[in-house]
PDB file of C-alpha atoms in Angstrom:
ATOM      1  CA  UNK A   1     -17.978 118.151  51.598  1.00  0.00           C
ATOM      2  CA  UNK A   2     -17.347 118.306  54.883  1.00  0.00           C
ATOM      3  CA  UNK A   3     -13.794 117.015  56.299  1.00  0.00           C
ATOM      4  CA  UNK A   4     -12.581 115.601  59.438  1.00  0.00           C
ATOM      5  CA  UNK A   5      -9.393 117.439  59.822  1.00  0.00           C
ATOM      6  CA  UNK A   6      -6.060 116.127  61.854  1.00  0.00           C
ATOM      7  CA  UNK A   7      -2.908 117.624  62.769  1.00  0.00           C
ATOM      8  CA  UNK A   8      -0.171 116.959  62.698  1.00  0.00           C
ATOM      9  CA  UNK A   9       0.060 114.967  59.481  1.00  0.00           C
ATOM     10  CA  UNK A  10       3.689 113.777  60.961  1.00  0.00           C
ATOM     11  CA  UNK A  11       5.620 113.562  64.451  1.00  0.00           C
ATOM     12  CA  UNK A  12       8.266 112.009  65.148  1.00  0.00           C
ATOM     13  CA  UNK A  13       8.998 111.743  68.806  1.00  0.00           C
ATOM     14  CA  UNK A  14      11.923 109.948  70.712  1.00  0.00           C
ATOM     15  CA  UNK A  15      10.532 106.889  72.925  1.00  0.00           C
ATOM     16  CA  UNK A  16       9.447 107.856  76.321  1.00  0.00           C
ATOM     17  CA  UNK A  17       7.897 111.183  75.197  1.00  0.00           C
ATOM     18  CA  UNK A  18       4.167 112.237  75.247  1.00  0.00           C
ATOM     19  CA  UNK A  19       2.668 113.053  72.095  1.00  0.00           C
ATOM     20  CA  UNK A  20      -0.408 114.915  71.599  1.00  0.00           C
ATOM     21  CA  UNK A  21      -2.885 113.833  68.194  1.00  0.00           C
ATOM     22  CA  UNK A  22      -5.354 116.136  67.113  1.00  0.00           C
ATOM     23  CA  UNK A  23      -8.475 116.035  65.653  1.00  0.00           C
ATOM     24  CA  UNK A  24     -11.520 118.112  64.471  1.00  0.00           C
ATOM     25  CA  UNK A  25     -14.561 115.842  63.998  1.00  0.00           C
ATOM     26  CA  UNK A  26     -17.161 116.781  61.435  1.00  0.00           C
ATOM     27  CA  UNK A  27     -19.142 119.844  63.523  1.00  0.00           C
ATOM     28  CA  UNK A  28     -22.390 117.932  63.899  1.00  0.00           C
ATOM     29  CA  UNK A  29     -21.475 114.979  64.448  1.00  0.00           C
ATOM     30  CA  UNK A  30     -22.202 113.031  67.790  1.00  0.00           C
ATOM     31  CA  UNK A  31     -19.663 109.922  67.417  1.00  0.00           C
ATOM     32  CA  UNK A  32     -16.038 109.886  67.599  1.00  0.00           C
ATOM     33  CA  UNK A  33     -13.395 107.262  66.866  1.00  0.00           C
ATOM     34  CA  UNK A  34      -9.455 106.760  67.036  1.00  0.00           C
ATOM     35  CA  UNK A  35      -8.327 103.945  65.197  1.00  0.00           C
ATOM     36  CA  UNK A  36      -4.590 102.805  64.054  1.00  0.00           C
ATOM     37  CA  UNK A  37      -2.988 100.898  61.470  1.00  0.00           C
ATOM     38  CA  UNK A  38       0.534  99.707  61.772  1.00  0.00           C
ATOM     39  CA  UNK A  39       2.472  99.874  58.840  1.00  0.00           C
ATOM     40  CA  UNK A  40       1.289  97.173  55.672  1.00  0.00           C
ATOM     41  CA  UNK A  41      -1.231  96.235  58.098  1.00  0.00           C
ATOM     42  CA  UNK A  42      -4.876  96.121  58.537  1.00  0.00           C
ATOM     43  CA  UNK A  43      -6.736  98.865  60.753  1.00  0.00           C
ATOM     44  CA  UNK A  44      -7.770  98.845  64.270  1.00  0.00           C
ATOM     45  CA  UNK A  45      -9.851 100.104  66.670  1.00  0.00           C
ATOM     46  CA  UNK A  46      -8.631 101.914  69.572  1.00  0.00           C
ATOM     47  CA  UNK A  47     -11.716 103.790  71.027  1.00  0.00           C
ATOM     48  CA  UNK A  48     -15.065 105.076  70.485  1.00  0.00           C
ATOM     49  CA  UNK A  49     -16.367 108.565  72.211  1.00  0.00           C
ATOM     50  CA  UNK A  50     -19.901 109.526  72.787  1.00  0.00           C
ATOM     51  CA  UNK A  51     -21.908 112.280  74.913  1.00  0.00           C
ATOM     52  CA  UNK A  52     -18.009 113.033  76.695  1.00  0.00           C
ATOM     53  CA  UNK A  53     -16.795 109.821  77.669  1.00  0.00           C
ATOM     54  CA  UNK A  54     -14.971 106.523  76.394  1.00  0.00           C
ATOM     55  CA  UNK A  55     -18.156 104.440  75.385  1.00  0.00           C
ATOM     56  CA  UNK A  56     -15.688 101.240  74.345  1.00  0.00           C
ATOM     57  CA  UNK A  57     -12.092 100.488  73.903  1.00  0.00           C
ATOM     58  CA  UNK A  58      -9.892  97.895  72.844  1.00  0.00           C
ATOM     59  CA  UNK A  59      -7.077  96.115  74.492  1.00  0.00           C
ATOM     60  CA  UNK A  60      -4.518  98.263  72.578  1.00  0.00           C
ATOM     61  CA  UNK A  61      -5.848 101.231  74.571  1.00  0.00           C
ATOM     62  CA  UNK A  62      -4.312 100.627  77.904  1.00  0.00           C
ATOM     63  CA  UNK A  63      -3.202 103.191  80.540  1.00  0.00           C
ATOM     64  CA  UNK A  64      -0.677 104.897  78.405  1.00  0.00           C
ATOM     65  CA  UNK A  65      -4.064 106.288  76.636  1.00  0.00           C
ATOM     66  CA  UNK A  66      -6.472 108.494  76.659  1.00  0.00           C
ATOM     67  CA  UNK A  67      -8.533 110.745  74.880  1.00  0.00           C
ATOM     68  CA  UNK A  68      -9.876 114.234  75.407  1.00  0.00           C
ATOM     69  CA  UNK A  69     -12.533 116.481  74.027  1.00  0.00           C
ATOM     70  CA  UNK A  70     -11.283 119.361  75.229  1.00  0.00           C
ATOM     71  CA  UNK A  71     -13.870 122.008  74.217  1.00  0.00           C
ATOM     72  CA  UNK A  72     -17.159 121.844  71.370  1.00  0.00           C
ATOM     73  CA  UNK A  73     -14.507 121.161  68.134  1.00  0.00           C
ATOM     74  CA  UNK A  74     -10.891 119.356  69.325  1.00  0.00           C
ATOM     75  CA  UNK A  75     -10.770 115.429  70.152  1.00  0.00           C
ATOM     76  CA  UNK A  76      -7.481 114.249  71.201  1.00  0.00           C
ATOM     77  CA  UNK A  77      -5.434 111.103  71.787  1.00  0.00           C
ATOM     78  CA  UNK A  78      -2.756 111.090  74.074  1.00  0.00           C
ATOM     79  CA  UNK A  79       0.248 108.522  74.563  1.00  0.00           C
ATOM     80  CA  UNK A  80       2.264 109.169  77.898  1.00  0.00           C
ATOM     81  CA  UNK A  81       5.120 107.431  77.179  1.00  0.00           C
ATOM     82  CA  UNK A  82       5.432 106.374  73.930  1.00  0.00           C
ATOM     83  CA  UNK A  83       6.672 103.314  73.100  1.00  0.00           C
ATOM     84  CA  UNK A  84       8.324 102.169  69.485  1.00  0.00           C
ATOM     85  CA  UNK A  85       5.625 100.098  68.614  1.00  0.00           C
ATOM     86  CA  UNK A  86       3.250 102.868  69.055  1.00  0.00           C
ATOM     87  CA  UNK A  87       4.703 103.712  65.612  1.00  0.00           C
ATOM     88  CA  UNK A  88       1.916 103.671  63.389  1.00  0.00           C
ATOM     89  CA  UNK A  89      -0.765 105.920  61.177  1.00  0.00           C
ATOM     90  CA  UNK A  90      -3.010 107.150  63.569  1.00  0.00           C
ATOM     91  CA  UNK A  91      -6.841 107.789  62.228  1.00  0.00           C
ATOM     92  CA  UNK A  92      -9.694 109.529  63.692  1.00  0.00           C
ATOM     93  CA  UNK A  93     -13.189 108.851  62.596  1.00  0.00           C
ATOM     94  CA  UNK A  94     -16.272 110.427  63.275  1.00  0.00           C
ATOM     95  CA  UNK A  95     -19.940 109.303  62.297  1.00  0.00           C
ATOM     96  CA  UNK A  96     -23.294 111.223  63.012  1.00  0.00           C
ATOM     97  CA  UNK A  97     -26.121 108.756  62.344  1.00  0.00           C
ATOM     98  CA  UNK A  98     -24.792 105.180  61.889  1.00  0.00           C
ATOM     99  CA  UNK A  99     -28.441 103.724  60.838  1.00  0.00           C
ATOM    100  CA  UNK A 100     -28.019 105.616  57.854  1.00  0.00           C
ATOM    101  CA  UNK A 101     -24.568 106.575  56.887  1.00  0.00           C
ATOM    102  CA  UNK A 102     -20.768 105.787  58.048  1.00  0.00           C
ATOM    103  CA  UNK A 103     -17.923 106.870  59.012  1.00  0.00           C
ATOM    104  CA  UNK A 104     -15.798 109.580  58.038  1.00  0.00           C
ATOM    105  CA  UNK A 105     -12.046 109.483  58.389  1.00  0.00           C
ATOM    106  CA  UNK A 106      -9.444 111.893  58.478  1.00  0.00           C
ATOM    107  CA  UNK A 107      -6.368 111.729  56.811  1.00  0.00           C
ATOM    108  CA  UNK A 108      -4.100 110.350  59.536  1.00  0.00           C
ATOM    109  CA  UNK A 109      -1.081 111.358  61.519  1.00  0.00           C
ATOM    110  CA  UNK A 110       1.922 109.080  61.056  1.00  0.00           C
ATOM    111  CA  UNK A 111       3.827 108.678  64.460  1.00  0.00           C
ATOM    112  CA  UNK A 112       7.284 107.344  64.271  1.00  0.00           C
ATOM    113  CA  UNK A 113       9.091 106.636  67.756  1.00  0.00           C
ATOM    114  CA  UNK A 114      12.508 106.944  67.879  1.00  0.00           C
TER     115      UNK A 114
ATOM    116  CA  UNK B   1     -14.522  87.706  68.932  1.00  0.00           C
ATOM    117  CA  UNK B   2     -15.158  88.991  65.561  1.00  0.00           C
ATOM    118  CA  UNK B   3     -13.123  87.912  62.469  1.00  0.00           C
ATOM    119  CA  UNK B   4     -13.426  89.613  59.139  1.00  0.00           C
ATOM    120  CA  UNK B   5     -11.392  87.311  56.676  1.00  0.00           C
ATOM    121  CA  UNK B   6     -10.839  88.884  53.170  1.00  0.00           C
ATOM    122  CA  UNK B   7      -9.605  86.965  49.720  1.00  0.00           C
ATOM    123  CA  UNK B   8      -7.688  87.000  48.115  1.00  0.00           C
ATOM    124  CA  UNK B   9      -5.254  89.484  50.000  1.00  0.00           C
ATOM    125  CA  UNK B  10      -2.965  90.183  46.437  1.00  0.00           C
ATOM    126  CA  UNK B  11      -4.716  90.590  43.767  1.00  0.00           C
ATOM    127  CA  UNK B  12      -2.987  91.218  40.043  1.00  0.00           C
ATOM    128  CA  UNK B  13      -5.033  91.472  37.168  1.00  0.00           C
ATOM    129  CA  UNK B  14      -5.248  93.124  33.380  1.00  0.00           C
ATOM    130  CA  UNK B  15      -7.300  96.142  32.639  1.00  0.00           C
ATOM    131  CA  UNK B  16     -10.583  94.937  31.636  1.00  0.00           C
ATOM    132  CA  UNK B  17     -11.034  91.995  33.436  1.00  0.00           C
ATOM    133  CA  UNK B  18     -13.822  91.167  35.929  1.00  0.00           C
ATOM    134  CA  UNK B  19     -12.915  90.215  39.488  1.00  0.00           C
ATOM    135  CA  UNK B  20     -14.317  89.556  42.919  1.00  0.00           C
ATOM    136  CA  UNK B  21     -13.210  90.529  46.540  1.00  0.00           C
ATOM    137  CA  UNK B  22     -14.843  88.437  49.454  1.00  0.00           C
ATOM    138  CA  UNK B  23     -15.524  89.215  52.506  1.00  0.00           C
ATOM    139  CA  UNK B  24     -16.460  87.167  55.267  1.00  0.00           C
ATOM    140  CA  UNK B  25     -16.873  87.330  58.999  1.00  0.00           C
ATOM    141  CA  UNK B  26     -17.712  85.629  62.158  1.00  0.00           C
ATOM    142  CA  UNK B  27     -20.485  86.851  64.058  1.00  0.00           C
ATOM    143  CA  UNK B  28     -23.913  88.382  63.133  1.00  0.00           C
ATOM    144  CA  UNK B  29     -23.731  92.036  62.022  1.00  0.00           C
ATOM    145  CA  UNK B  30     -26.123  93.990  59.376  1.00  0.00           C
ATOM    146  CA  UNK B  31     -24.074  96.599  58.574  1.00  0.00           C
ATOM    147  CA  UNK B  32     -20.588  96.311  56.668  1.00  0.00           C
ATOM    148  CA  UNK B  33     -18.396  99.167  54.605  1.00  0.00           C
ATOM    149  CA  UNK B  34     -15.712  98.713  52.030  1.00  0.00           C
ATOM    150  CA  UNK B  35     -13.007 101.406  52.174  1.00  0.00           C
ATOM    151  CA  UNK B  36     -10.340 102.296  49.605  1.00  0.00           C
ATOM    152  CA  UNK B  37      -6.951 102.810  50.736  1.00  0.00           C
ATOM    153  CA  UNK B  38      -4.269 104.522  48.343  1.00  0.00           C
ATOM    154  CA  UNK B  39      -0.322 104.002  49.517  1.00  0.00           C
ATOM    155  CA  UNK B  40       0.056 106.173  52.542  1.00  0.00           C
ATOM    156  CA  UNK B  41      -2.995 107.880  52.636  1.00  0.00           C
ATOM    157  CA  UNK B  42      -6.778 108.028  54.112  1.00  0.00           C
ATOM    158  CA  UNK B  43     -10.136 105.246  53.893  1.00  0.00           C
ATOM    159  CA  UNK B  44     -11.828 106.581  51.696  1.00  0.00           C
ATOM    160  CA  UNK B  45     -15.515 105.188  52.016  1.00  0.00           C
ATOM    161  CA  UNK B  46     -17.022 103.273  48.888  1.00  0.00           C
ATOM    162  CA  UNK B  47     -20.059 101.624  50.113  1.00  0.00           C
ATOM    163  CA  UNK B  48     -22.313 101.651  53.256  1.00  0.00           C
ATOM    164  CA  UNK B  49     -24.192  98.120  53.112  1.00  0.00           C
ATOM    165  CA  UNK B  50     -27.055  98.248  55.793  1.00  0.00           C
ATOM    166  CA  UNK B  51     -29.237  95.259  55.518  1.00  0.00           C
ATOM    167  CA  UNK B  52     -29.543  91.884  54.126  1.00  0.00           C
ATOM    168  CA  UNK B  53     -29.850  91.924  49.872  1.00  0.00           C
ATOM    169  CA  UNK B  54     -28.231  95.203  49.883  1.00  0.00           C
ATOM    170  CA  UNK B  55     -26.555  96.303  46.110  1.00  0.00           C
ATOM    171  CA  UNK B  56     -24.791  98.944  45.846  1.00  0.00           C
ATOM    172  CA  UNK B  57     -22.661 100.202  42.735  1.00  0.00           C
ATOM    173  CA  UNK B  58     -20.781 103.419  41.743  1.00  0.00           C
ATOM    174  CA  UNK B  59     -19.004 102.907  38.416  1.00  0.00           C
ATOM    175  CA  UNK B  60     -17.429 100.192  38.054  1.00  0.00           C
ATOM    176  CA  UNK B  61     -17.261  98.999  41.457  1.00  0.00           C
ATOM    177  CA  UNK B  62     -20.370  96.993  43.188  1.00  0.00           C
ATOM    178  CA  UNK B  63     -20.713  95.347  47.065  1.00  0.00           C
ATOM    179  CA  UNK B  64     -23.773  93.149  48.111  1.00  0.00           C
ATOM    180  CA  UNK B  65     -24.172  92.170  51.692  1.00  0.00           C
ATOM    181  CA  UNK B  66     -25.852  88.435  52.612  1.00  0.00           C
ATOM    182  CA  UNK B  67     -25.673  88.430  56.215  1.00  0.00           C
ATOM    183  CA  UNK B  68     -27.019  84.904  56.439  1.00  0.00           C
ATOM    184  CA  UNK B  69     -24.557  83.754  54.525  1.00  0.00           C
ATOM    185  CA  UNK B  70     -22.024  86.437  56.609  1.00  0.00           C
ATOM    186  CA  UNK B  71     -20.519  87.323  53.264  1.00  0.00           C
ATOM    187  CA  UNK B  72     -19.851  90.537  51.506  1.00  0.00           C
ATOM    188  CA  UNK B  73     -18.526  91.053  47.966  1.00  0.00           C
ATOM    189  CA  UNK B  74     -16.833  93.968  45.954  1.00  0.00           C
ATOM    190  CA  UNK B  75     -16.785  93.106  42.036  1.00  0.00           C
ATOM    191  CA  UNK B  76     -14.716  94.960  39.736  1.00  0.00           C
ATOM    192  CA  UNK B  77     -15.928  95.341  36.175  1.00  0.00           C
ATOM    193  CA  UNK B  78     -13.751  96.088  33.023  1.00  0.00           C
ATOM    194  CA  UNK B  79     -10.844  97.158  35.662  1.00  0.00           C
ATOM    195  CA  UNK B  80      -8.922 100.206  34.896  1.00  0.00           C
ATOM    196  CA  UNK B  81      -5.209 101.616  36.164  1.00  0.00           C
ATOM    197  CA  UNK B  82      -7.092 104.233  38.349  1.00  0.00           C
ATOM    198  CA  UNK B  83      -8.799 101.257  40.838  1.00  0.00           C
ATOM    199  CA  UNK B  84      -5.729 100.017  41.648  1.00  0.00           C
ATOM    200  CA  UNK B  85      -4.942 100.207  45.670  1.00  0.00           C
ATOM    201  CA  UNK B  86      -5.760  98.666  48.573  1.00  0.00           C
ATOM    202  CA  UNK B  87      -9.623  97.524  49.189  1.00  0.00           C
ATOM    203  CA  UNK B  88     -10.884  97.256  53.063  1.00  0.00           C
ATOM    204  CA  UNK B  89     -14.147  95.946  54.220  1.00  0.00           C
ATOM    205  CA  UNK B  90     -15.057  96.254  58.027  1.00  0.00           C
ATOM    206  CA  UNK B  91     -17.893  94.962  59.847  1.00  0.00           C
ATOM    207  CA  UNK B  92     -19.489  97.566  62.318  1.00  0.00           C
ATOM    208  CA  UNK B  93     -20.079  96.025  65.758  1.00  0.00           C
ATOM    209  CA  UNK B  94     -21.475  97.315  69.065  1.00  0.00           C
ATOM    210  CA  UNK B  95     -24.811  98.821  70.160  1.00  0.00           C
ATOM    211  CA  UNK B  96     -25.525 102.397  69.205  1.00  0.00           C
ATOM    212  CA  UNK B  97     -22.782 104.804  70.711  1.00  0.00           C
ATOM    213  CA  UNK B  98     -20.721 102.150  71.701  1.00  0.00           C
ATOM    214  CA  UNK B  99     -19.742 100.895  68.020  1.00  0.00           C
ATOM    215  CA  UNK B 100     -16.543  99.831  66.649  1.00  0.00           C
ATOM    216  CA  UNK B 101     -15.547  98.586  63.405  1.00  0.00           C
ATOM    217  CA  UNK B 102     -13.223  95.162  62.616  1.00  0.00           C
ATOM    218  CA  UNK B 103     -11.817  95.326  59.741  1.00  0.00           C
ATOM    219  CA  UNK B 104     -10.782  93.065  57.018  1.00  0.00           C
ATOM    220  CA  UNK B 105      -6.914  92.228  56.559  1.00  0.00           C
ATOM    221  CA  UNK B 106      -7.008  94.008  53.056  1.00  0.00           C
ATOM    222  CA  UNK B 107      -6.685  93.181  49.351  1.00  0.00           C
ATOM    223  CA  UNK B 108      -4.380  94.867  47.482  1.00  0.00           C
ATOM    224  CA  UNK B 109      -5.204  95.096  44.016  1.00  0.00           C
ATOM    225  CA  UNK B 110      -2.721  96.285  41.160  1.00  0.00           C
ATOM    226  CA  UNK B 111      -4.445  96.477  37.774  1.00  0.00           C
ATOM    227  CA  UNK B 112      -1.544  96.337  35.210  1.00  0.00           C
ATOM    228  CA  UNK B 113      -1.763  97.995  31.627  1.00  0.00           C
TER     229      UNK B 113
END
């Protein structure tokens, strides 16, 4: 079955740095998400992708954010300056045809800010 | 804004027994998925629920969706060890392309021997 694949599965990165998340979407799908989920809690959004631009984001997603798809296969979230509370599993999603079926995730990169 | 309430957010119970996860929200959506979430890992999907009346079961897990009633529910039948973990449902919003989904707070469910 096809995967959405992420890497790293864990960085730790002293506050202030950039960090890079990484993320190969299911190949034909057109939809791409990155969601988080703070530690015990519940998950949220972040921001959705479509046809190579931000299509909606939340208010988590401010100008420390932003998201790449760099070439046909990687989709990427970058922090500029992380923060501690930027510590947190980090999920990407990806969906082709949302009439009909969902979302897939990947299995996450934990961030931890130092 | 959307809210997606769930209840009960701990949930104990004995292997065998019947229970029910609820699911409610805020706002008018027709389309609503219940995730599983084991300690540390991934959301893995269970159900897609895409219209009004929809049933949906796979073992012994089974959603239904009443968006009049802008409830969901996920009953467990004759529970076993294996289901226990955390159980998210999540309400999609948006038009198409520009979707999102809110989710529930979680239940987590421990099924004891």
């Amino acid at each position: 079955e096809p995967e959405v694949t992420q890497t790293p599965s864990h960085q730790v990165t002293q506050m202030g740095q950039e960090v890079i998340l990484r993320c190969v979407p299911i190949s034909n799908h057109l939809y791409f998400y990155w969601y988080r989920q703070i530690l015990g809690q519940k998950v949220e959004f972040l921001v959705s992708f479509y046809n190579n631009e931000i299509s909606e984001k939340s208010e988590i997603f401010d100008d420390q954010f932003s998201v790449e798809r760099p070439d046909g296969s990687n989709f990427t979230l970058k922090i500029r300056s992380t923060k501690l509370e930027d510590s947190a599993m980090y999920f990407c999603a990806s969906s082709e045809d949302l009439m009909n079926y969902g979302y897939t995730f990947g299995s996450g990169t934990r961030l931890t800010v130092v | 804004e959307l809210k997606v309430e769930q209840n009960p957010l701990f949930l104990s119970m004995q292997e065998g027994k019947n229970y029910t996860i609820y699911c409610n929200y805020s706002t008018t959506s027709d389309r609503l998925y219940w995730y599983r979430q084991d300690p540390g890992k991934s959301l893995e999907s269970l159900f897609v629920l895409l219209s009004n009346g929809a049933v949906k079961q796979e073992g012994r897990l089974m959603a239904s969706l009443d968006t009049k009633a802008r409830l969901s529910t996920l009953h467990i039948t004759a529970a076993v060890h294996d289901l226990s973990a955390t159980y998210f449902c999540a309400v999609d919003m948006g038009i198409q392309g520009a979707q999102k989904l809110v989710f529930g707070q979680g239940t987590r469910l421990t099924i004891n021997p």
